[in-house]
CSV table of C-alpha atoms in Angstrom, one decimal:
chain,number,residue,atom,x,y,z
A,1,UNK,CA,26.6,-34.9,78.3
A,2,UNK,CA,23.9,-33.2,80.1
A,3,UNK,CA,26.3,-29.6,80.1
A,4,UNK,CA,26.5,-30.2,76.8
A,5,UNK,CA,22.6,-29.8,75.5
A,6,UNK,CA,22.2,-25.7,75.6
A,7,UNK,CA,25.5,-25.4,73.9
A,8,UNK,CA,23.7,-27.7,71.1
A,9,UNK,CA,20.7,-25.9,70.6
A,10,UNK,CA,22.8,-22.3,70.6
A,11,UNK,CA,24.3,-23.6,68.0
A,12,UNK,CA,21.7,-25.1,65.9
A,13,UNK,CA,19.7,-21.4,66.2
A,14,UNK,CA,23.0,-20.1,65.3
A,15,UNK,CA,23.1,-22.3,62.1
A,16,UNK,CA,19.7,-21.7,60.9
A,17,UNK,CA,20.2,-17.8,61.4
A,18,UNK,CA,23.3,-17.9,59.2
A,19,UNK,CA,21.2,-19.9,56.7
A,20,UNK,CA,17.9,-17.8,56.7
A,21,UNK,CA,20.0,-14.6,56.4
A,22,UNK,CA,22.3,-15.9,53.4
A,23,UNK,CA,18.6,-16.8,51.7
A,24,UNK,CA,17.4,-13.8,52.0
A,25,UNK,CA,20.8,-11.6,50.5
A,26,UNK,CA,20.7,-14.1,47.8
A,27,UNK,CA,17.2,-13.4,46.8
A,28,UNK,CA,17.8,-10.1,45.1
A,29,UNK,CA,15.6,-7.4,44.7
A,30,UNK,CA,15.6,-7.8,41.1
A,31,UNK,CA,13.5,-11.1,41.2
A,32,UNK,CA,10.0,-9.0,42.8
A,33,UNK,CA,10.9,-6.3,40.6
A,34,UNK,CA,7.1,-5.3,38.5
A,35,UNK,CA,8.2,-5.2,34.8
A,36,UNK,CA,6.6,-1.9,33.2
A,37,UNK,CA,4.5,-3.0,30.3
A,38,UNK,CA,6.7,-2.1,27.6
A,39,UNK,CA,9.6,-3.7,29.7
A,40,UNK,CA,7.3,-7.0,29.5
A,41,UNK,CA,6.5,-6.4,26.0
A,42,UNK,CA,10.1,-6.4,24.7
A,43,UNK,CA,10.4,-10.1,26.4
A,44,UNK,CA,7.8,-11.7,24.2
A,45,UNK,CA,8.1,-9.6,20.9
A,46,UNK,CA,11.2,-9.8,18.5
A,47,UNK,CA,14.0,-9.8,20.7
A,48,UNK,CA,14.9,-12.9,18.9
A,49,UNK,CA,15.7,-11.3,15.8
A,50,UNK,CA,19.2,-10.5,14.9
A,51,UNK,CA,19.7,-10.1,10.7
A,52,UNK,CA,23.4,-11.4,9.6
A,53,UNK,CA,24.5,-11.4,5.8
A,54,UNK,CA,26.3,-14.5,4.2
A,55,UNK,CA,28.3,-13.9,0.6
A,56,UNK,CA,29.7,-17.0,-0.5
A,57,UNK,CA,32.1,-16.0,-2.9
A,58,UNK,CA,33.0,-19.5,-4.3
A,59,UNK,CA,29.5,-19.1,-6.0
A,60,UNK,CA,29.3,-15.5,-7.3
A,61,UNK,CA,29.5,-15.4,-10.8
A,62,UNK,CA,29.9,-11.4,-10.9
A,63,UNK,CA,26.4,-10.9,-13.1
A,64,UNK,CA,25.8,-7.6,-11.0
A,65,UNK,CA,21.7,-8.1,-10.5
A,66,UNK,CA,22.5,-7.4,-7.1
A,67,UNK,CA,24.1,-4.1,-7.6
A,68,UNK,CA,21.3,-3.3,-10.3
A,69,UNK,CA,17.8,-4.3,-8.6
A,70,UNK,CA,20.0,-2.4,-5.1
A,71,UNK,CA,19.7,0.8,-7.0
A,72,UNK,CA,16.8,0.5,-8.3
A,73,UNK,CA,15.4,-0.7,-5.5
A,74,UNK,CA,16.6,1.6,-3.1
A,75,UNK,CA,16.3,5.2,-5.6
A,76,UNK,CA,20.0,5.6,-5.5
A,77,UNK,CA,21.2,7.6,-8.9
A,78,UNK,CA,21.5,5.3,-11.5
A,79,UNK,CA,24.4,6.2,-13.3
A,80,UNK,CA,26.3,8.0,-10.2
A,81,UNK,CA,29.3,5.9,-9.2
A,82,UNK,CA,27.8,5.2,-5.8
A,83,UNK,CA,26.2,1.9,-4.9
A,84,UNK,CA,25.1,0.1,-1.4
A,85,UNK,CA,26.3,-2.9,-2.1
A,86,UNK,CA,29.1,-3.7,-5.0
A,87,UNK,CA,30.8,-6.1,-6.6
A,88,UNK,CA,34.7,-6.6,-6.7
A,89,UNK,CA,36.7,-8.5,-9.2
A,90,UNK,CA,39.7,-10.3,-8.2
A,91,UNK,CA,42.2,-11.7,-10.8
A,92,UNK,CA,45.5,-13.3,-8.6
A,93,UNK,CA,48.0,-14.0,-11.5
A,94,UNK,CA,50.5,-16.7,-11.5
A,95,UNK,CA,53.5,-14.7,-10.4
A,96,UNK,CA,51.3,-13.4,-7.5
A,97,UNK,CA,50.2,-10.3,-9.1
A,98,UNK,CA,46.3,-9.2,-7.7
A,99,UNK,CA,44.5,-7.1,-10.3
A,100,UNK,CA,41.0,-5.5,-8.8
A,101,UNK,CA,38.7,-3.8,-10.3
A,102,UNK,CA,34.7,-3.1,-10.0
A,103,UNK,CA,33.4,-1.2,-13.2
A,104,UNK,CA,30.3,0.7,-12.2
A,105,UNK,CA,30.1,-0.9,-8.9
A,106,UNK,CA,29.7,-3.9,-10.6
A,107,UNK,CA,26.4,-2.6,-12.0
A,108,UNK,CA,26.9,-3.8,-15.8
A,109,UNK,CA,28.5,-7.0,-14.9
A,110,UNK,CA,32.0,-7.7,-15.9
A,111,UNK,CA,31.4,-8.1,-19.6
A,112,UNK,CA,34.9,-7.6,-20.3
A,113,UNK,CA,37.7,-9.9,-19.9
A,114,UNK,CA,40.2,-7.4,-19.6
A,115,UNK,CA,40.9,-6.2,-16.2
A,116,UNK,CA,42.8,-2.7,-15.1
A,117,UNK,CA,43.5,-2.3,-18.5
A,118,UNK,CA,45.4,-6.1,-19.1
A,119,UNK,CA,44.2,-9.0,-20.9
A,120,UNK,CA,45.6,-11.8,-19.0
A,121,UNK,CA,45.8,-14.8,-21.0
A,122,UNK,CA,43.9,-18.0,-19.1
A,123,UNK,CA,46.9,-19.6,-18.6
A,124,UNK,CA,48.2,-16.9,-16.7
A,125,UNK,CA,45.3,-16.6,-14.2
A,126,UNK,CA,45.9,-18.6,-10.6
A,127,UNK,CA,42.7,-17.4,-9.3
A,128,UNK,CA,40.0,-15.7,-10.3
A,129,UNK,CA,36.5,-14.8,-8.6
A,130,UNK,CA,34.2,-11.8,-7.5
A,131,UNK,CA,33.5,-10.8,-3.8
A,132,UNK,CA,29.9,-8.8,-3.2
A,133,UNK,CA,29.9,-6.5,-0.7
A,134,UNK,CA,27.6,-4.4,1.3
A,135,UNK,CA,27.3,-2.7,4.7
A,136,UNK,CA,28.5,-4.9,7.5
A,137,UNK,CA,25.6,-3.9,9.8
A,138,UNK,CA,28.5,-4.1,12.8
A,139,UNK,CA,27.2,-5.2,16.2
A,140,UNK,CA,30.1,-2.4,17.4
A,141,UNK,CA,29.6,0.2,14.7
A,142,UNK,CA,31.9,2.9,14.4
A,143,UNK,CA,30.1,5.0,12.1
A,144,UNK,CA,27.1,5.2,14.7
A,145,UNK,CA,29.2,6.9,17.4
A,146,UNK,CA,30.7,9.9,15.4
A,147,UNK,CA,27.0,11.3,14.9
A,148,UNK,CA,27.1,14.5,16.1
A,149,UNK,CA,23.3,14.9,15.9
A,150,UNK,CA,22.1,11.1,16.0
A,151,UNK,CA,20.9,10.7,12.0
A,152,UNK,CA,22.4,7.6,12.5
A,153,UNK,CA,21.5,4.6,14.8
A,154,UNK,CA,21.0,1.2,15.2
A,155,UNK,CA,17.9,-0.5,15.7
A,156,UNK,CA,17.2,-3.9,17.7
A,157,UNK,CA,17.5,-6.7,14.8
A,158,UNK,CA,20.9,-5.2,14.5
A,159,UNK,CA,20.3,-3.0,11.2
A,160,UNK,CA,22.1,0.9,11.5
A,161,UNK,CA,19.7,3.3,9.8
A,162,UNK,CA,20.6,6.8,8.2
A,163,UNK,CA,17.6,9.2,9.0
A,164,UNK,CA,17.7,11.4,5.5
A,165,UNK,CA,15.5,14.2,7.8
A,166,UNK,CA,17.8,14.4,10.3
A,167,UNK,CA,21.2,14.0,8.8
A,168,UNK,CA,23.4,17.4,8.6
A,169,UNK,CA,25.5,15.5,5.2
A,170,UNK,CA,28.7,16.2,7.4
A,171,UNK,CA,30.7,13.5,6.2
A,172,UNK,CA,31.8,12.0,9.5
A,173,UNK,CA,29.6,8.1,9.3
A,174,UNK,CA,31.0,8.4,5.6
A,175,UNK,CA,35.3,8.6,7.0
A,176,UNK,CA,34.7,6.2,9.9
A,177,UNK,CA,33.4,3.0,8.3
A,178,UNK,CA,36.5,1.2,7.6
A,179,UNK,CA,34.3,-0.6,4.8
A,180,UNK,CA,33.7,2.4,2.7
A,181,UNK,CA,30.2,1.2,3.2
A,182,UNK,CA,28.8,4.6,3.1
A,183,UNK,CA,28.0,7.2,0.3
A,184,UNK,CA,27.1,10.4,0.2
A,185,UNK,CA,23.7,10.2,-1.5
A,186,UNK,CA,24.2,12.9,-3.9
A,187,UNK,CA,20.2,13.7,-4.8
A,188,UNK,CA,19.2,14.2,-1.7
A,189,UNK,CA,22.6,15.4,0.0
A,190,UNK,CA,22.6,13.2,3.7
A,191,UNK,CA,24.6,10.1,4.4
A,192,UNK,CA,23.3,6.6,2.5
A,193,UNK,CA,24.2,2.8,3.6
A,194,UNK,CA,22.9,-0.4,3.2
A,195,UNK,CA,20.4,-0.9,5.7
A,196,UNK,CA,19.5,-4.8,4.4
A,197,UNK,CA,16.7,-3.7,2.0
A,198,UNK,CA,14.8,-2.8,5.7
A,199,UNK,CA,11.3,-1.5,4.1
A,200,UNK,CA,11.4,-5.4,2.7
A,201,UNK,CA,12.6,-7.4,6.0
A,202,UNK,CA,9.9,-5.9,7.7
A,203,UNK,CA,7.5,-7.4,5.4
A,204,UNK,CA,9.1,-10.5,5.4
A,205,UNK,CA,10.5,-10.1,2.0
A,206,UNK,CA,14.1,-10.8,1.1
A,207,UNK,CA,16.5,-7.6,0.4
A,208,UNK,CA,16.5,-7.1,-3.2
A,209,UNK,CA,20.1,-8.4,-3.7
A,210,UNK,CA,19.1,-11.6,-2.1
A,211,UNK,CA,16.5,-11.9,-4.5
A,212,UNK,CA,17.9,-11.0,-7.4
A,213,UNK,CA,20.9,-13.5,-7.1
A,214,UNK,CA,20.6,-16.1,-9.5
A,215,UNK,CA,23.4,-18.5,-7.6
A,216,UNK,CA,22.2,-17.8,-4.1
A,217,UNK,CA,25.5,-16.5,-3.1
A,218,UNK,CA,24.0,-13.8,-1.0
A,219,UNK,CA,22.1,-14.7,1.7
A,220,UNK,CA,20.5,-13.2,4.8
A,221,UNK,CA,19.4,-14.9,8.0
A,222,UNK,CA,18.6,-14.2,11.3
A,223,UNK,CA,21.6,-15.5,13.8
A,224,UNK,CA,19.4,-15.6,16.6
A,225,UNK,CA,17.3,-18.6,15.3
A,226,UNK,CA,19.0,-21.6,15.5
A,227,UNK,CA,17.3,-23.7,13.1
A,228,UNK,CA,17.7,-20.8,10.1
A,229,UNK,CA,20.3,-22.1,7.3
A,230,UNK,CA,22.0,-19.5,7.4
A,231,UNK,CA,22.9,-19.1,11.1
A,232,UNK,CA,23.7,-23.3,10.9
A,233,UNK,CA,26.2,-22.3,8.4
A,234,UNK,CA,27.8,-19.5,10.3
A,235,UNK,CA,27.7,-21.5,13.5
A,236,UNK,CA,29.1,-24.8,11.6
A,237,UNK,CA,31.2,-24.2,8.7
A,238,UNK,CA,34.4,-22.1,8.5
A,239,UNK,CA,33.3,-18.6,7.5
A,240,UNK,CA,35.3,-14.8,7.8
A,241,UNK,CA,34.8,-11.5,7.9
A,242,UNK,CA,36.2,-8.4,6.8
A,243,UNK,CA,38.7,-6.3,8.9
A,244,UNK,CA,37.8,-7.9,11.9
A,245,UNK,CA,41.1,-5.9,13.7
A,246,UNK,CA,39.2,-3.4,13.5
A,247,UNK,CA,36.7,-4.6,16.3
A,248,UNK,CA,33.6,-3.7,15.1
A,249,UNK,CA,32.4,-7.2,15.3
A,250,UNK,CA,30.8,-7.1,11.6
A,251,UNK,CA,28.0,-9.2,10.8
A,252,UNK,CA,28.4,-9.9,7.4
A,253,UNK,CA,29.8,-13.4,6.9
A,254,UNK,CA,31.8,-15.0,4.0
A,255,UNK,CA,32.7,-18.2,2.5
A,256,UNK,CA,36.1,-19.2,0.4
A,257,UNK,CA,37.0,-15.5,1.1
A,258,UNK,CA,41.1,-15.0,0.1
A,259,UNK,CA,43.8,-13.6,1.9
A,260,UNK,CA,44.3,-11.1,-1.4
A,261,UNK,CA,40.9,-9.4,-0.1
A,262,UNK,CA,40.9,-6.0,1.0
B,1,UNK,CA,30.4,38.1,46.7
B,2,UNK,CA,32.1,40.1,44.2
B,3,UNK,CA,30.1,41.5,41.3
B,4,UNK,CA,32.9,40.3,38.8
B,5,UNK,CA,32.4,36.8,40.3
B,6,UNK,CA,28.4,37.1,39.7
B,7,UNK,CA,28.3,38.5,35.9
B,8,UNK,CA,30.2,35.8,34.2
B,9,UNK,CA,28.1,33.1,36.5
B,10,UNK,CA,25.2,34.9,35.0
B,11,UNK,CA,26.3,35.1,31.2
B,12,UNK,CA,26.7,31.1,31.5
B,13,UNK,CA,23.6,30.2,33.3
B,14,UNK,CA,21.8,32.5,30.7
B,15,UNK,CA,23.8,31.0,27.7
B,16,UNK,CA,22.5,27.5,29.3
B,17,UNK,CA,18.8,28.4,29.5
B,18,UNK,CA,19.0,29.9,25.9
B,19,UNK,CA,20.5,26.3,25.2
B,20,UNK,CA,17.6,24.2,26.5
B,21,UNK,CA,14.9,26.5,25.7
B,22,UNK,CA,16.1,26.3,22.0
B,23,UNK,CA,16.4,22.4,22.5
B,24,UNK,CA,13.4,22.1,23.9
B,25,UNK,CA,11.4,23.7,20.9
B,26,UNK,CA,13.9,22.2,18.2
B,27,UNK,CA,14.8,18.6,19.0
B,28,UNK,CA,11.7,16.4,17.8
B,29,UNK,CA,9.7,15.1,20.4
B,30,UNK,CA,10.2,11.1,19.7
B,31,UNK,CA,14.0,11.8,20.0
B,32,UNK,CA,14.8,9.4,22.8
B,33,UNK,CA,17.5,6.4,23.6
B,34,UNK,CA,16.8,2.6,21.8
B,35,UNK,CA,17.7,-0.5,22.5
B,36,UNK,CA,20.7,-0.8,21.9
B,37,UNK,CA,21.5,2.7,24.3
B,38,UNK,CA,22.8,5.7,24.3
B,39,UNK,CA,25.8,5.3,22.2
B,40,UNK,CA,24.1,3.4,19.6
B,41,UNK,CA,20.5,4.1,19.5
B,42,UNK,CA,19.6,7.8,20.2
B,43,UNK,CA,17.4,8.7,17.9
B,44,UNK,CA,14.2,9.8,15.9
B,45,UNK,CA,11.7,7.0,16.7
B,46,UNK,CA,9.6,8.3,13.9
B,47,UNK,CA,12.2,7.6,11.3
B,48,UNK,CA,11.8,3.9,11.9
B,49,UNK,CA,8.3,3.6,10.3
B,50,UNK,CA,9.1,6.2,7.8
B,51,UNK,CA,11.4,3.7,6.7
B,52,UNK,CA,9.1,0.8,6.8
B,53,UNK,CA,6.7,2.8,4.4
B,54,UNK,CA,9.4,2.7,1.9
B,55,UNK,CA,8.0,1.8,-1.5
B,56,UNK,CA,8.6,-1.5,-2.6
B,57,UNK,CA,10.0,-2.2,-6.1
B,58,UNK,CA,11.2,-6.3,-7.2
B,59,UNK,CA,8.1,-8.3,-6.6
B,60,UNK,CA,9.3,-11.5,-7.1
B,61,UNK,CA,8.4,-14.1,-9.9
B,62,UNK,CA,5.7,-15.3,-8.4
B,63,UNK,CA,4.4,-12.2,-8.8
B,64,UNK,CA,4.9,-12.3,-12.4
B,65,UNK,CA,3.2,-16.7,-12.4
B,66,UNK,CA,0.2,-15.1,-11.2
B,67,UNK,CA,-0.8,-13.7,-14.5
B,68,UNK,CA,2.1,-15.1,-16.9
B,69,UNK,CA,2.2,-18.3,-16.0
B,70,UNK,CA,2.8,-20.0,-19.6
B,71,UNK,CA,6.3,-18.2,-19.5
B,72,UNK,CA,6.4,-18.8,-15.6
B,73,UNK,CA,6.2,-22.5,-16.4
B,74,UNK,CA,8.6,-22.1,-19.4
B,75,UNK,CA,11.3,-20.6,-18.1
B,76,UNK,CA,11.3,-22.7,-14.5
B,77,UNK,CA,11.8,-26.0,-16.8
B,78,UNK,CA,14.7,-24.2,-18.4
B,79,UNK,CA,18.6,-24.0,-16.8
B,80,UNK,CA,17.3,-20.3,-16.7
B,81,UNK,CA,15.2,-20.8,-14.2
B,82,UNK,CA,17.5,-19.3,-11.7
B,83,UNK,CA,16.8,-15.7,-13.0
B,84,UNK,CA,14.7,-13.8,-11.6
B,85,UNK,CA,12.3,-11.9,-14.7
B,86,UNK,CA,12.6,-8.8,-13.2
B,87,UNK,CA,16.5,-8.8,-13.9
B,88,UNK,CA,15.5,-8.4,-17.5
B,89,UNK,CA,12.0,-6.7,-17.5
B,90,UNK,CA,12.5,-4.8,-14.7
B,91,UNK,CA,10.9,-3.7,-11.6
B,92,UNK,CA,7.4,-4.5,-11.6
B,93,UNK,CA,6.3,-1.9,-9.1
B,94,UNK,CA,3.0,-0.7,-10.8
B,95,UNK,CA,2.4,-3.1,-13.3
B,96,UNK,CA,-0.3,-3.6,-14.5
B,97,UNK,CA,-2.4,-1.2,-12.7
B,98,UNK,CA,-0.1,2.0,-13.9
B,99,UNK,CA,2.3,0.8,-16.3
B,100,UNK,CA,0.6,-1.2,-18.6
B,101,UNK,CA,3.8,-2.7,-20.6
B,102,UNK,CA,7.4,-3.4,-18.6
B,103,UNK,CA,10.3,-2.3,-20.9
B,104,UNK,CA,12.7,-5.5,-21.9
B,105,UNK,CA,16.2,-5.0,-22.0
B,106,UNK,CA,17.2,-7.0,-25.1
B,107,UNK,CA,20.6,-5.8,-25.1
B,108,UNK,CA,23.4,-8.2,-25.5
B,109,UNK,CA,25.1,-6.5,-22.9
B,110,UNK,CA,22.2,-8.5,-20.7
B,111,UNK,CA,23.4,-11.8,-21.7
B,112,UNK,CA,26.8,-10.8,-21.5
B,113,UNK,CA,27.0,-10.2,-17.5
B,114,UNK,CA,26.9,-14.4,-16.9
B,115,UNK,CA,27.9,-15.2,-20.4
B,116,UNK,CA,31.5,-13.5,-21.3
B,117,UNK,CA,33.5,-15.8,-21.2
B,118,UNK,CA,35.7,-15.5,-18.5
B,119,UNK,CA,38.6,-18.1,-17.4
B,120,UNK,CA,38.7,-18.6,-13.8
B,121,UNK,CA,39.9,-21.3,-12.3
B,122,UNK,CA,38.5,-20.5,-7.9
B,123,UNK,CA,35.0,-19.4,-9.8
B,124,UNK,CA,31.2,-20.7,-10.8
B,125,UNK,CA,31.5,-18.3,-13.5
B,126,UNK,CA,34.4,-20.1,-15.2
B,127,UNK,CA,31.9,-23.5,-15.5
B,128,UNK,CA,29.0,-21.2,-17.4
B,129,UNK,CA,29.1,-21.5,-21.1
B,130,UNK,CA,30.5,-18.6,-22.8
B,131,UNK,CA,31.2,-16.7,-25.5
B,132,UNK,CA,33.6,-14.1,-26.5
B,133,UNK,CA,31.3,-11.2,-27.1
B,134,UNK,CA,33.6,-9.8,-29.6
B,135,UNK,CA,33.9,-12.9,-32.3
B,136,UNK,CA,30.2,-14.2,-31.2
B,137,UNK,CA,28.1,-12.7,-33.9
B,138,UNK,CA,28.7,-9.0,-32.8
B,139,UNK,CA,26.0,-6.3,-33.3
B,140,UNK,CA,23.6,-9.5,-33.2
B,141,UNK,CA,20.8,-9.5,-30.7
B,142,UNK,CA,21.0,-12.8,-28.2
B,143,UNK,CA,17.4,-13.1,-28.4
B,144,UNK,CA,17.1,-13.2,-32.1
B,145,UNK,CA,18.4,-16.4,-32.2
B,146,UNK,CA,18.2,-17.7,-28.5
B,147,UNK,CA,14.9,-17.6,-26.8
B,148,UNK,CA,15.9,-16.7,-23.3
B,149,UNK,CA,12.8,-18.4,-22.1
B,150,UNK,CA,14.0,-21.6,-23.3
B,151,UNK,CA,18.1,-21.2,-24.2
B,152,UNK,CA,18.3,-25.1,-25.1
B,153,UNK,CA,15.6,-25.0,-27.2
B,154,UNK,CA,15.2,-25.4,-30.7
B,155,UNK,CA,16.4,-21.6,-32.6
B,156,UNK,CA,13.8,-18.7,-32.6
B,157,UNK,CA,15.3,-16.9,-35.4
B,158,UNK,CA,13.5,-13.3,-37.2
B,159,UNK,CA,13.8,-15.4,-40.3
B,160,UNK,CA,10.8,-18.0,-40.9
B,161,UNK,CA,13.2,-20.3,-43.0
B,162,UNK,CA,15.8,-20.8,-40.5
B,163,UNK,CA,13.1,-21.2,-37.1
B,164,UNK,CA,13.6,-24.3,-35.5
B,165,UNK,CA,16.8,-25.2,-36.9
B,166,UNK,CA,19.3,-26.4,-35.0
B,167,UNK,CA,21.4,-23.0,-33.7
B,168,UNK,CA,24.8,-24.0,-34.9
B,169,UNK,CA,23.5,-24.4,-38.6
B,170,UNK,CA,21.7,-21.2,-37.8
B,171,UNK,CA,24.6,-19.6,-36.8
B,172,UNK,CA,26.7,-20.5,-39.8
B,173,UNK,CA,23.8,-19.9,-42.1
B,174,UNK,CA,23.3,-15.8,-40.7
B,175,UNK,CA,27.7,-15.4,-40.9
B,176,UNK,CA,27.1,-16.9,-44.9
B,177,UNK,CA,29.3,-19.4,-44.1
């Protein structure tokens, strides 16, 4: 027993070594590290914002005020067949025919019962409803990385931005979305995209689609806050998005979307 | 070393410092790398606030209540009440300080963007009453019959006799029928 005691205490100094030294490897640098004070500034001031789109198509009725108060909105050329956001038509016949069609961009409405040309007769129609759409502002977006001079970026709340000064008009942002999200804008001759009406989010307005909906089937919310109906939607109920092979990761959301959309 | 070896060293390094001297001078000062990093956010900081200055047009209907607030309070106890006024009196950027008088689009081709009749089945639009713009009084203005303000209200039409009548007698009474 008496032999014993040395051996004990080696072993206990031993022990509280190993502990003392796997304390202080666990305690990383990182955790005295000084933040700078823009660093520190980032933690407290909208890093919580991340702006997401919702379309629920069950509700569109295909009235095109979105596609209207866009353009007027955003000084896109009236009557040039270009638009930020647009409006599709979707006519599934009986015998599994799809008929598409988006007049304008949708900017008139669809006024006209007649679509590519055919009147289908009611009885005829399996399903018929409109899908808006608009920029995907994709957390991966492709049309951000061909740049070659950076007149294109996105910002922290998730919104990509075309910088008319900067932007060469080369045509590149325009071939890569695989939305055909983007224009070329052809007054002032750069790149254009939806950039979810950003002069208006920034003063807490609502883009001027959202607005101008009179069924509330576009919506815009900020994903990050849990308690925003629009993210409890996302999060809850079964919603899709558009090309998601593609792996952009888009952030434009939709509800009763069909498998006959492109 | 060999002069060969040194001259086309020399052409590169000078072609590089003509690069970076002309970058220097040409590339805006507030070009730098975002939040989101290199990839994604290398840009023009300076654009971001240019963009936040951007004008704003739709000002919303309460906008409009503030001074119009007998057709405010009209139109919100109507099944209307889910349009916006600027989708038919436009943009109210300016008004009334520069533009005394918003134009309003009367045009049946207004009213015919929710009220064509259209048949489908998977869509809200198929539940909203409808005409067919073509046997529906064509050439007729909407509003010279229905007051948009009000669209289940009694009949607003140009001619005194027929005002308040009830719009299907109306109707009948404009075809001659």
């Amino acid at each position: 027993m008496e032999n014993n005691e040395p051996v004990d205490q080696e072993r206990r100094k031993f022990i509280k070594t190993v502990c003392m030294g796997v304390a202080a490897v666990a305690l990383s640098p990182a955790a005295f590290k000084i933040l700078g004070p823009s660093e520190a500034l980032a933690f407290v001031q909208n890093t919580k914002r991340r702006w997401v789109f919702l379309v629920d198509t069950n509700k569109c009725i295909g009235c095109g005020f979105c596609v209207k108060a866009c353009k007027q909105e955003n000084e896109i050329a009236y009557d040039a067949p270009v638009s930020r956001t647009w409006v599709e038509r979707y006519v599934v016949k009986k015998d599994g025919d799809t008929l598409i069609d988006s007049p304008k961009a949708g900017r008139d409405g669809f006024i006209d019962a007649a679509i590519e040309g055919q009147a289908v007769p009611p009885s005829e129609i399996a399903k018929g409803f409109f899908v808006p759409k608009l920029c995907n502002q994709c957390e991966n977006p492709p049309c951000v990385q061909v740049c070659p001079v950076g007149a294109t970026y996105q910002i922290k709340e998730g919104i990509v931005m075309v910088d008319r000064k900067w932007c060469i008009g080369c045509g590149y942002c325009i071939e890569a979305c695989p939305y055909s999200a983007r224009f070329f804008n052809p007054e002032l001759k750069v790149a254009e995209k939806c950039n979810f009406c950003y002069h208006r989010t920034v003063k807490g307005l609502k883009p001027a689609c959202v607005q101008n909906c009179p069924v509330g089937a576009r919506q815009i919310g900020n994903i990050k806050d849990p308690d925003d109906p629009v993210t409890k939607i996302v999060l809850n109920e079964r919603v899709s998005v558009l090309k998601e092979e593609y792996g952009t990761d888009p952030q434009a959301y939709y509800l009763g979307l069909d498998r006959s959309v492109r | 070393m060999h002069n060969h070896v040194i001259r086309p060293f020399l052409v590169v390094l000078a072609v590089f410092v003509i690069l970076i001297t002309v970058r220097h001078f040409f590339v805006p000062k507030d070009f730098k790398v975002g939040d989101r990093g290199f990839m994604y956010s290398y840009h023009r900081q300076g654009n971001e606030k240019e963009w936040a200055d951007f004008k704003v047009k739709y000002q919303s209907r309460e906008y409009c209540a503030d001074c119009h607030d007998e057709n405010f309070k009209k139109i919100i106890a109507s099944p209307h009440k889910i349009i916006q006024c600027e989708n038919c009196h436009g943009p109210a950027v300016g008004h009334p300080d520069t533009i005394e008088k918003l134009p309003i689009d009367k045009s049946r081709e207004l009213c015919e963007r929710c009220h064509t009749k259209l048949n489908y089945p998977t869509s809200l639009r198929g539940q909203i009453k409808g005409i067919d713009p073509q046997q529906h009084y064509p050439g007729k203005e909407c509003c010279s019959c229905h007051d948009p303000h009000h669209p289940n209200g009694p009949s607003r039409t140009v001619d005194n006799n027929l005002a308040g009548t009830n719009l299907k007698e109306t109707g009948a009474a404009i075809n001659g029928k």
